[in-house]
Tab-separated table of C-alpha atoms and ligand atoms in Angstrom:
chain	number	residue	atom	x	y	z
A	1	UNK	CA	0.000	0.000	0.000
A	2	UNK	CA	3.088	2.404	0.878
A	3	UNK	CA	3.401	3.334	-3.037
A	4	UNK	CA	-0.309	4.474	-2.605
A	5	UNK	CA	1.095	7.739	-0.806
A	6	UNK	CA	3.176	10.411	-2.585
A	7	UNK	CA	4.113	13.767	-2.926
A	8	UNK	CA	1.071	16.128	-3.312
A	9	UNK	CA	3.037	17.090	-6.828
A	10	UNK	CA	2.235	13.407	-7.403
A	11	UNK	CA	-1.467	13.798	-6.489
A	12	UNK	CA	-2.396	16.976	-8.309
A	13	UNK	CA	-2.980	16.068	-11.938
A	14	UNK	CA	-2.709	18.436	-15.316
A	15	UNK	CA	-5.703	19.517	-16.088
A	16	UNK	CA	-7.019	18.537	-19.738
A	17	UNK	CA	-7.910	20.955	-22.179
A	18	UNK	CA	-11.221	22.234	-22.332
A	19	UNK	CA	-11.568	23.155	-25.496
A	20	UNK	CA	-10.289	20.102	-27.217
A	21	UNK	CA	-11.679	17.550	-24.480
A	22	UNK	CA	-13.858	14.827	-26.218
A	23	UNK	CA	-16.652	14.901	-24.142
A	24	UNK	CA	-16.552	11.486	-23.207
A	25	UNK	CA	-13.368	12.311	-21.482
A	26	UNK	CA	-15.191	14.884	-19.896
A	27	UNK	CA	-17.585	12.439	-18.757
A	28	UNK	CA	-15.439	10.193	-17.031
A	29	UNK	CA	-13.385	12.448	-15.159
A	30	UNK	CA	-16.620	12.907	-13.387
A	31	UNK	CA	-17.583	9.473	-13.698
A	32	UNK	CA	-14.427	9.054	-11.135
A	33	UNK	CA	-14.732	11.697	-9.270
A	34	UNK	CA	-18.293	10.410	-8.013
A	35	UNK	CA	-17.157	6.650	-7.919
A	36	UNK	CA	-14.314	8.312	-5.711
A	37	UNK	CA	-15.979	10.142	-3.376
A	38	UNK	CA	-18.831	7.663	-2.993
A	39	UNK	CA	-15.730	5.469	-1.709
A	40	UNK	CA	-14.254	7.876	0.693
A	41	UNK	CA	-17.415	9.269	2.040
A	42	UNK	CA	-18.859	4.927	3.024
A	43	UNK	CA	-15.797	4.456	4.695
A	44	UNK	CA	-16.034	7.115	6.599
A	45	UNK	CA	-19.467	6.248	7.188
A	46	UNK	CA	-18.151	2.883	8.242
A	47	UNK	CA	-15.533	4.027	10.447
A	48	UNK	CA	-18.176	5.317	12.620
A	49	UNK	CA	-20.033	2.584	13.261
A	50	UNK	CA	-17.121	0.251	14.069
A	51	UNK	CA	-15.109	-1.026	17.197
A	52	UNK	CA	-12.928	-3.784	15.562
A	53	UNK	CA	-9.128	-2.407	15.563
A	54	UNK	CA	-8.378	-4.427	12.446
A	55	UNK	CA	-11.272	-2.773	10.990
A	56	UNK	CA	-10.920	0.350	11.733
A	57	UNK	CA	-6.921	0.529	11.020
A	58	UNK	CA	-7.836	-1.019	7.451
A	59	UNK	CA	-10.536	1.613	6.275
A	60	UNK	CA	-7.784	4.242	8.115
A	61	UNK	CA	-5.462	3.412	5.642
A	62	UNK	CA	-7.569	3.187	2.372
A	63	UNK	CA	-9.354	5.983	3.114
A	64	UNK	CA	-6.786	7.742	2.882
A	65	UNK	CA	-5.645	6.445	-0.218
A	66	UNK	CA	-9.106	6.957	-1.862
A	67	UNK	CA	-9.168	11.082	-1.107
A	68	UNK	CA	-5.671	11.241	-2.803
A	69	UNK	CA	-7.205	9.202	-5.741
A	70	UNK	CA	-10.196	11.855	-5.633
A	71	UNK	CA	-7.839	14.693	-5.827
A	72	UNK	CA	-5.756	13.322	-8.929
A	73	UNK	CA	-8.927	12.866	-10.551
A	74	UNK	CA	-10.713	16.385	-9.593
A	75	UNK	CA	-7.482	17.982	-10.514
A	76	UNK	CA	-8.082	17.001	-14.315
A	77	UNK	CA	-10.852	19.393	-14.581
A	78	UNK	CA	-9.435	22.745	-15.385
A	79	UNK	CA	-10.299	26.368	-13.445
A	80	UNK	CA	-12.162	28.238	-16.850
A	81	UNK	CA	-14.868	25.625	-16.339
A	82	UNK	CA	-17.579	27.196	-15.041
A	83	UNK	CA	-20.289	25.164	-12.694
A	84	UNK	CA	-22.578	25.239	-15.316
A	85	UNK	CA	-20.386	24.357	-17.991
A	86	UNK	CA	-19.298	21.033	-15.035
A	87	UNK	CA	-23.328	20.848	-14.876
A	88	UNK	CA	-23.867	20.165	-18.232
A	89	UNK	CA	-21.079	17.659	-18.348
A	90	UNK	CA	-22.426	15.933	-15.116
A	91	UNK	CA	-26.131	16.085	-16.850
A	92	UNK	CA	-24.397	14.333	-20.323
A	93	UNK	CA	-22.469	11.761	-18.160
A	94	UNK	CA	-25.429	10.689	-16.555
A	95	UNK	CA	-28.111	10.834	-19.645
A	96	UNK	CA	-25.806	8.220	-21.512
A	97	UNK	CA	-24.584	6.267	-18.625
A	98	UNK	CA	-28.002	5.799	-17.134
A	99	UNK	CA	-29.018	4.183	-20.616
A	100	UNK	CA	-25.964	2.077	-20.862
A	101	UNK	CA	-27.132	0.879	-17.716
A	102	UNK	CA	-30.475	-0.228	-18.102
A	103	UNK	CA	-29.764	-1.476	-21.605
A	104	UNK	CA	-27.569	-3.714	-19.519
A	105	UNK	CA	-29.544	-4.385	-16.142
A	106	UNK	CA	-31.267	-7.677	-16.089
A	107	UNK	CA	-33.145	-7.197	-12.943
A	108	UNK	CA	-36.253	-5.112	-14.684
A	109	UNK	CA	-37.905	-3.493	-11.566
A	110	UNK	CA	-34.121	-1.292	-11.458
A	111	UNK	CA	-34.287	-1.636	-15.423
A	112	UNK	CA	-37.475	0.419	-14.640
A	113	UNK	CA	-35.794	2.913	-11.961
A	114	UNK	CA	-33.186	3.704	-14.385
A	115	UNK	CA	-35.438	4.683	-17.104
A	116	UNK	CA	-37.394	6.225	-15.444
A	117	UNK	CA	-34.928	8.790	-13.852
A	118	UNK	CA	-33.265	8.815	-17.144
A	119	UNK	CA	-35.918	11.003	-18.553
A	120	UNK	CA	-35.515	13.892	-15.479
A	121	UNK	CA	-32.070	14.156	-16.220
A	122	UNK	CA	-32.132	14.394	-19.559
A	123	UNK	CA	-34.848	17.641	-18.599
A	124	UNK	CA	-31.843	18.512	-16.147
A	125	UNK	CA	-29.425	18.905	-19.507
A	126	UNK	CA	-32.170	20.702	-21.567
A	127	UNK	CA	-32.515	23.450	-18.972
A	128	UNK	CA	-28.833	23.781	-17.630
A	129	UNK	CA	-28.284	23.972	-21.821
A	130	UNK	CA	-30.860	27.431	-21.466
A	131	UNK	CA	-29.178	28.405	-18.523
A	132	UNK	CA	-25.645	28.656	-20.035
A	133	UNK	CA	-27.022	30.693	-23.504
A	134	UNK	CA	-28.309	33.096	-21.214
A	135	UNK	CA	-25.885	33.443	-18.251
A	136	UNK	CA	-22.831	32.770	-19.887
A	137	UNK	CA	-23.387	33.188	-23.516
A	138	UNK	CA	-22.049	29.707	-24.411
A	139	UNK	CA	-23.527	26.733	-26.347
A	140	UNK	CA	-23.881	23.347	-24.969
A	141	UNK	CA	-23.492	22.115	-28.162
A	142	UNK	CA	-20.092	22.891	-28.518
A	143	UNK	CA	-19.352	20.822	-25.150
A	144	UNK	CA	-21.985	17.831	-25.523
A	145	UNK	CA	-20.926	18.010	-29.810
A	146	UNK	CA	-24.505	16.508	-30.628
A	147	UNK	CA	-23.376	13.393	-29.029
A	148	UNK	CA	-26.584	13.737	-26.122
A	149	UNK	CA	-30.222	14.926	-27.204
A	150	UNK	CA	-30.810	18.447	-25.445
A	151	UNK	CA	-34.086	17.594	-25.596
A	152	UNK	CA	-36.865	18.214	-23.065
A	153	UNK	CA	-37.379	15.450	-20.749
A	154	UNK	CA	-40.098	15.009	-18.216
A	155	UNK	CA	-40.492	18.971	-17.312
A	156	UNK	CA	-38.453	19.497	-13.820
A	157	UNK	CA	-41.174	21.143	-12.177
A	158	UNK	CA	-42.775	17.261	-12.623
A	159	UNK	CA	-40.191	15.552	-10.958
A	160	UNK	CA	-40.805	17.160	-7.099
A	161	UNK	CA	-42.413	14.729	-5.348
A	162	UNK	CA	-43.124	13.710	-1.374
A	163	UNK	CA	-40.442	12.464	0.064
A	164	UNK	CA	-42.347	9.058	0.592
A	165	UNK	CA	-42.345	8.683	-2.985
A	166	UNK	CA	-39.683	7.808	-3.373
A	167	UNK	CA	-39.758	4.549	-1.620
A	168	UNK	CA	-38.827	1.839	-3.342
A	169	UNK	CA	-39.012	-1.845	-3.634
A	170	UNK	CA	-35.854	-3.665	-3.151
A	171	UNK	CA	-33.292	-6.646	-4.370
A	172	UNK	CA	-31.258	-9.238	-2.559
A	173	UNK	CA	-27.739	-10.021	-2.862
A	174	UNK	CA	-28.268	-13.408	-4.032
A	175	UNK	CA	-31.093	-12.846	-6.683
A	176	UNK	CA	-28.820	-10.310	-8.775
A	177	UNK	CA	-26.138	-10.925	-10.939
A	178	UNK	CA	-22.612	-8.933	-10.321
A	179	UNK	CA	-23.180	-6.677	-13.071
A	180	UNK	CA	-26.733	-5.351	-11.506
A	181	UNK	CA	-24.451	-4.754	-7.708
A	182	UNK	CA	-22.340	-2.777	-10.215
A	183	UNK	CA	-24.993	-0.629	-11.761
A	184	UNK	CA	-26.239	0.180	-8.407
A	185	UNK	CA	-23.438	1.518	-6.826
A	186	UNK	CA	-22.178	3.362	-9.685
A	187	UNK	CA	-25.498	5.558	-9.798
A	188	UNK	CA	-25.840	5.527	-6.492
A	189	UNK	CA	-22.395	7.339	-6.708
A	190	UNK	CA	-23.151	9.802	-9.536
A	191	UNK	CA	-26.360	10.797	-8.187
A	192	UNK	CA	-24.873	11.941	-4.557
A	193	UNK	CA	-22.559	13.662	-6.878
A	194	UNK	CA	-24.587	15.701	-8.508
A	195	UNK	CA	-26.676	16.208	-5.056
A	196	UNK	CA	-23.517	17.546	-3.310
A	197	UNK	CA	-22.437	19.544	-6.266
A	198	UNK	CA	-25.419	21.505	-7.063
A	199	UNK	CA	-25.649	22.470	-2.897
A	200	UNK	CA	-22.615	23.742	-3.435
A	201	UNK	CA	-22.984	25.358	-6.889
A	202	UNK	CA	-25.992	27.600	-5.263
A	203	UNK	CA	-23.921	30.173	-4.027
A	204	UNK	CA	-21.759	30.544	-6.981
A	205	UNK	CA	-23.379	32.901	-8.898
A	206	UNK	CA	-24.573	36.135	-8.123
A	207	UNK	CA	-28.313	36.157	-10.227
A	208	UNK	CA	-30.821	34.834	-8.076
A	209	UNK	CA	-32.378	32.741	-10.801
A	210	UNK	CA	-28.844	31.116	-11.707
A	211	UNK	CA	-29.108	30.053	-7.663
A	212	UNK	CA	-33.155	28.633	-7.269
A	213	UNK	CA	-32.260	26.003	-10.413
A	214	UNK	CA	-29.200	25.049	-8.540
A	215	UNK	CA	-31.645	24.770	-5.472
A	216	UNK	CA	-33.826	23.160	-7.717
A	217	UNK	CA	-31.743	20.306	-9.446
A	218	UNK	CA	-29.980	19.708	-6.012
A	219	UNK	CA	-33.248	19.226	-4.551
A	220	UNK	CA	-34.163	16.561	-7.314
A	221	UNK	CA	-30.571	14.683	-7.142
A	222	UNK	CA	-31.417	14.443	-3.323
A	223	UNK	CA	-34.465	12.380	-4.695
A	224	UNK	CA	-32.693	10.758	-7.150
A	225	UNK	CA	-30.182	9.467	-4.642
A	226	UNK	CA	-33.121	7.925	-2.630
A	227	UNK	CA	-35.097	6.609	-5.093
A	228	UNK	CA	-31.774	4.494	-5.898
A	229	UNK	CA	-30.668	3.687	-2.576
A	230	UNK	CA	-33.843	2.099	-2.058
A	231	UNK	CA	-33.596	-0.327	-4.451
A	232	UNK	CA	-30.315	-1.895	-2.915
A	233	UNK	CA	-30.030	-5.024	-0.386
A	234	UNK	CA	-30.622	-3.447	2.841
A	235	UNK	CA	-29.338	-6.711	4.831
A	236	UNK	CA	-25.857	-5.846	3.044
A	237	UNK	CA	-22.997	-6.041	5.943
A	238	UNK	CA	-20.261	-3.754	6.422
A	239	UNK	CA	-17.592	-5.811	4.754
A	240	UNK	CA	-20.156	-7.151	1.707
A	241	UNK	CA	-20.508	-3.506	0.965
A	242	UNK	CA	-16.466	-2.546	1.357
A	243	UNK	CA	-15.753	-5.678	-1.114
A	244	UNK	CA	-18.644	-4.565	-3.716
A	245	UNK	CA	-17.322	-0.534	-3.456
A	246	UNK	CA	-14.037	-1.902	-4.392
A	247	UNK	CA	-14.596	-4.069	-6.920
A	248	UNK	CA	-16.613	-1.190	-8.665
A	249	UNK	CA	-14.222	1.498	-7.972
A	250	UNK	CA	-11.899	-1.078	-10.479
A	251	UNK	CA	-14.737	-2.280	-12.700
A	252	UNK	CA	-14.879	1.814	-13.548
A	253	UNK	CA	-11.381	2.138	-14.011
A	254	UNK	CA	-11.117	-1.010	-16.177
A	255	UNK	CA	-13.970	0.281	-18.209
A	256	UNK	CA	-12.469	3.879	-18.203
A	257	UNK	CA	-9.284	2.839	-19.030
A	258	UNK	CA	-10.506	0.177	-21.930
A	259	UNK	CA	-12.392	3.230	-23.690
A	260	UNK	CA	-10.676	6.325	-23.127
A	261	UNK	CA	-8.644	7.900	-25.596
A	262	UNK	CA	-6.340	10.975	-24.177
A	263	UNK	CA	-3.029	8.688	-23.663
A	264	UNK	CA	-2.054	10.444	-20.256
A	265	UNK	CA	-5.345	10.140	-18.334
A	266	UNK	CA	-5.688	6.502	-19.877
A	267	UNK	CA	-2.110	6.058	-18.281
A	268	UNK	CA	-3.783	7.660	-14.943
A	269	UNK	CA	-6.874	5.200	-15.272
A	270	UNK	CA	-4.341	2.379	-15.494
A	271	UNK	CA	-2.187	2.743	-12.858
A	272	UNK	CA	-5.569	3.797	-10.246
A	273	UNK	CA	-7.180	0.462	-11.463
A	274	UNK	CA	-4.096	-1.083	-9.970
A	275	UNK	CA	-4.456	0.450	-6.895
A	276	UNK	CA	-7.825	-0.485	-6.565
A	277	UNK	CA	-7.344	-4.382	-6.901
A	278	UNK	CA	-4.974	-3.948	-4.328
A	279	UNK	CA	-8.126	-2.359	-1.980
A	280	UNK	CA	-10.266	-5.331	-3.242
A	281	UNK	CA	-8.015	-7.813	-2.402
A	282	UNK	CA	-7.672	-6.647	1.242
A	283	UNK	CA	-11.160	-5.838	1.277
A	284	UNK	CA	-11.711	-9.780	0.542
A	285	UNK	CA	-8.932	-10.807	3.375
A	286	UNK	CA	-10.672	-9.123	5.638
A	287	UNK	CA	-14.000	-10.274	5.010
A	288	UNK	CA	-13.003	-13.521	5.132
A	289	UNK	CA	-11.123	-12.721	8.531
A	290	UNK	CA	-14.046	-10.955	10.111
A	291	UNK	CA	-17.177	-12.539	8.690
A	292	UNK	CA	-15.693	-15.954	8.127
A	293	UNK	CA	-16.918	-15.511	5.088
A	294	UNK	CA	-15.483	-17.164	1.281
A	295	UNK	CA	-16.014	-14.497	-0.769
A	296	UNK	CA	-17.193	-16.481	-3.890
A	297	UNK	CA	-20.524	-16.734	-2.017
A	298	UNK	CA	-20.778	-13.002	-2.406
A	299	UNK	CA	-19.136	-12.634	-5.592
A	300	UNK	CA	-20.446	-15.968	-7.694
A	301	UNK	CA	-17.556	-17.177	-10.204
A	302	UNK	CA	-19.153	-15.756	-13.334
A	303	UNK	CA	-17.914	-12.561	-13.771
A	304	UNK	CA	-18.956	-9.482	-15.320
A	305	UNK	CA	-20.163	-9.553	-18.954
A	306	UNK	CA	-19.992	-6.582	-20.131
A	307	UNK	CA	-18.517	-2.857	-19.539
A	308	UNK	CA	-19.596	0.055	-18.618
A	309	UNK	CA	-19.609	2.493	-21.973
A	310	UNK	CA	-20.039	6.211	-22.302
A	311	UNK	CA	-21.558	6.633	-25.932
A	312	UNK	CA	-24.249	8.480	-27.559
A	313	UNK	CA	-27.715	6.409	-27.489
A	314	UNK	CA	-29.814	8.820	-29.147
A	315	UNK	CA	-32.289	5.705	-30.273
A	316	UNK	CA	-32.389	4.555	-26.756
A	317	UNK	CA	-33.658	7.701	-25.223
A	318	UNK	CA	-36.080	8.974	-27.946
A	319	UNK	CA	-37.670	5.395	-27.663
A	320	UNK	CA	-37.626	5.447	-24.149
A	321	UNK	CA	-38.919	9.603	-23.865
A	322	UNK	CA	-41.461	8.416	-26.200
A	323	UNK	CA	-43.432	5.940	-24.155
A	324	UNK	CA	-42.533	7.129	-20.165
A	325	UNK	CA	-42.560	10.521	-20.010
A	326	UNK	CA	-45.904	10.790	-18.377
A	327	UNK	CA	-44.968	8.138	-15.774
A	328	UNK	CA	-44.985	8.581	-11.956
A	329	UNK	CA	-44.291	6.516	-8.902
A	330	UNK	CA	-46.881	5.194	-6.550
A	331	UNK	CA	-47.089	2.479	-4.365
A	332	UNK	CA	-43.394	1.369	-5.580
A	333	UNK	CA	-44.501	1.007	-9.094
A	334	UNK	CA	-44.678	3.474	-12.160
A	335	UNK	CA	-47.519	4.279	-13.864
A	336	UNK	CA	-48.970	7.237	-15.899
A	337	UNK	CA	-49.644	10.259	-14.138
A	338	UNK	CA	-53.491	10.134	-15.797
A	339	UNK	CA	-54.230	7.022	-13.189
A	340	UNK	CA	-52.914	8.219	-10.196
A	341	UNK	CA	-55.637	8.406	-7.375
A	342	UNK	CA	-56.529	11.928	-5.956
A	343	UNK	CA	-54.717	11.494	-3.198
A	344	UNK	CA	-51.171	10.920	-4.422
A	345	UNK	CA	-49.066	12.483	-1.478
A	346	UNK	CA	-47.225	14.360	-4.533
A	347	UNK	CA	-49.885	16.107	-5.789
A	348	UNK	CA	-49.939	18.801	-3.001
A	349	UNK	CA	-46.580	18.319	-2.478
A	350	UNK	CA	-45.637	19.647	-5.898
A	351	UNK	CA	-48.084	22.613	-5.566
A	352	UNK	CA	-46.082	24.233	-2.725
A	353	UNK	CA	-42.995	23.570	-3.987
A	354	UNK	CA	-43.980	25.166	-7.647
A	355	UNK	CA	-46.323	27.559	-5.476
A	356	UNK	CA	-43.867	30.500	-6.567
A	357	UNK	CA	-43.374	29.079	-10.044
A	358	UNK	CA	-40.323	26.451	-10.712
A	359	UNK	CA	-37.247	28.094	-11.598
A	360	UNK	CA	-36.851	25.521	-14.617
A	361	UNK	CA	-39.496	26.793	-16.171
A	362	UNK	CA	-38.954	30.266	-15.770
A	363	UNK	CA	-35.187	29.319	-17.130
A	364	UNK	CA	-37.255	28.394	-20.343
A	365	UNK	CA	-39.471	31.251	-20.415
A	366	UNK	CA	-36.910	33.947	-20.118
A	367	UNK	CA	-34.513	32.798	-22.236
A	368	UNK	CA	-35.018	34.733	-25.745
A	369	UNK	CA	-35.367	38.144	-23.579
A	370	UNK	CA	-32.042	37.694	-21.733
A	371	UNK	CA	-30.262	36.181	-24.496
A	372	UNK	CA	-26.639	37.663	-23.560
A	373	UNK	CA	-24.182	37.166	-25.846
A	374	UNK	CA	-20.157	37.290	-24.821
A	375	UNK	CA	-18.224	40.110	-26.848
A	376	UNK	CA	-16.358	38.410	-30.152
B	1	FE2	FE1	-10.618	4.649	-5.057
B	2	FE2	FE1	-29.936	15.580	-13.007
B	3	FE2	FE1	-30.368	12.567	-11.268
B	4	FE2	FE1	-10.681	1.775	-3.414
């Protein structure tokens, strides 16, 4: 592990260019950034809730390890991105992974989940797209490059819903294949990403309408995060869920590093993928050690199939936006907003919340009158 801790030279990467980025690069720097953090901040969670010294000295030790990983990866992202222009990347990266991973997800109630959240964040992108023509001048085009549908979705000021709707039925360990365990953590990831980003991004502009749809889209990720959450194995133990984080934290790398194409940050992907078998493989010692456990029974011996691939799916979505947009949850299950009963807890809900008008819309509404366009 000692090769694991450097110089902070060593942990501060070179940012990549913004303007010649492919935005699939883009996407996976912030792909790893949330897989990253989601690491760090559950075993810090775990640390908490612990008394065994072995335990505790392990997660010490990765821990640390994992922030300096976040850091070489957040250091990629270069200081003339703005938060919306990082918005609009985060909305992108999550648009196209969400559809690779239902178009891979054999357990169809999360299949379901991940389509249906698909079409709020693809809203998300639409409006953050308004947003930066008007407060910034720029086009999302130029950053997306037609590879994502700015598109509306189903309309933001849809998506607020009582909290207890967003309950959802849940798998077991040993009904799901790997890949699904995969799926789940990695949105589980990017969605508290996005949640802790857009908290932060409220107070980064100065224009108070720039600041409610940060409010706004932080308030949905929050939701989003739930809604996914819920769907995991809540018997999962403390060590199941440190082998699983590992093994995804490399099944990310592996898949970053099998598709990206800037030779340094594939070199970066590389060498952190190593790292990471080294967490999993201690992470599976000591599961074995404390739980007595053979880690086969949680892992199975057939592998995962496929990879995790950031690439446009235009065919995907429009199919998808064209028969689900009008869905909602109740009761655990989705089903057009038409057949809800009258009584939906999210039907008042959403009227106080929108009582002053949703700041997504009003993004829409205003944008030809404030179009502001930066000098040539
Ligand atoms: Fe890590
Ligand atoms: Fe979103
Ligand atoms: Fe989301
Ligand atoms: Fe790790």
């Amino acid at each position: 592990m000692s090769e694991q801790f450097r110089s902070m030279h060593e942990h501060t990467s070179l940012p990549y260019d913004e303007r010649t980025a492919d935005p699939y690069t883009r996407a996976r720097v912030l792909l790893m950034v949330a897989i990253e953090r989601n690491s760090l901040l559950t075993k810090h969670q775990m640390a908490r809730s612990t008394d065994n010294d072995s335990v505790k000295k392990h997660l010490a030790i990765i821990r640390r390890a994992e922030s300096l990983q976040l850091q070489t990866i957040g250091s990629l992202i270069p200081a003339d991105e703005t938060p919306i222009e990082t918005a609009i990347g985060l909305e992108q990266m999550t648009v196209d992974l969400t559809a690779n991973l239902a178009q891979n997800e054999a357990d169809d109630y999360f299949k379901q989940a991940l389509d249906f959240a698909l079409l709020e964040d693809l809203d998300h992108l639409y409006r953050f797209a308004m947003l930066f023509e008007m407060t910034e001048g720029g086009n999302a085009e130029l950053l997306t490059r037609g590879r994502t549908p700015i598109v509306a979705g189903r309309p933001t000021a849809m998506q607020h819903r009582h909290p207890v709707d967003e309950l959802r039925a849940h798998f077991e360990l040993k009904d799901v294949p790997l890949r699904t365990l995969m799926n789940h953590l990695t949105i589980v990831s990017v969605e508290q990403e996005k949640m802790l980003f857009y908290q932060n991004a409220v107070r980064a502009y100065p224009e108070h309408l720039t600041r409610r749809l940060f409010g706004e889209m932080a308030d949905v990720e929050e939701q989003h995060l739930s809604h996914y959450e819920a769907i995991g194995d809540p018997h999962i133990t403390q060590m199941e869920l440190l082998v699983l984080t590992e093994l995804n934290e490399a099944y990310n790398y592996f898949s970053a590093f099998q598709e990206e194409s800037d030779p340094a940050i594939r070199r970066l992907y590389g060498e952190l993928l190593g790292q990471e078998l080294e967490h999993f493989q201690l992470a599976v010692a000591l599961l074995e050690r404390t739980e007595g456990r053979d880690a086969s029974e949680l892992l199975g011996e057939a592998g995962i199939p496929s990879l995790i691939e950031l690439r446009p799916n235009m065919d995907y979505i429009e199919a998808v936006l064209a028969t689900q947009v009008d869905l909602q949850p109740f009761d655990g299950e989705f089903i057009p907003e038409e057949r809800l009963p009258a009584d939906w807890p999210s039907f008042t809900f959403r009227e106080r919340m929108n009582g002053r008008g949703s700041p997504a819309d009003e993004v829409e509404k205003r944008r030809p009158r404030d179009r502001i366009r930066r000098p040539a």
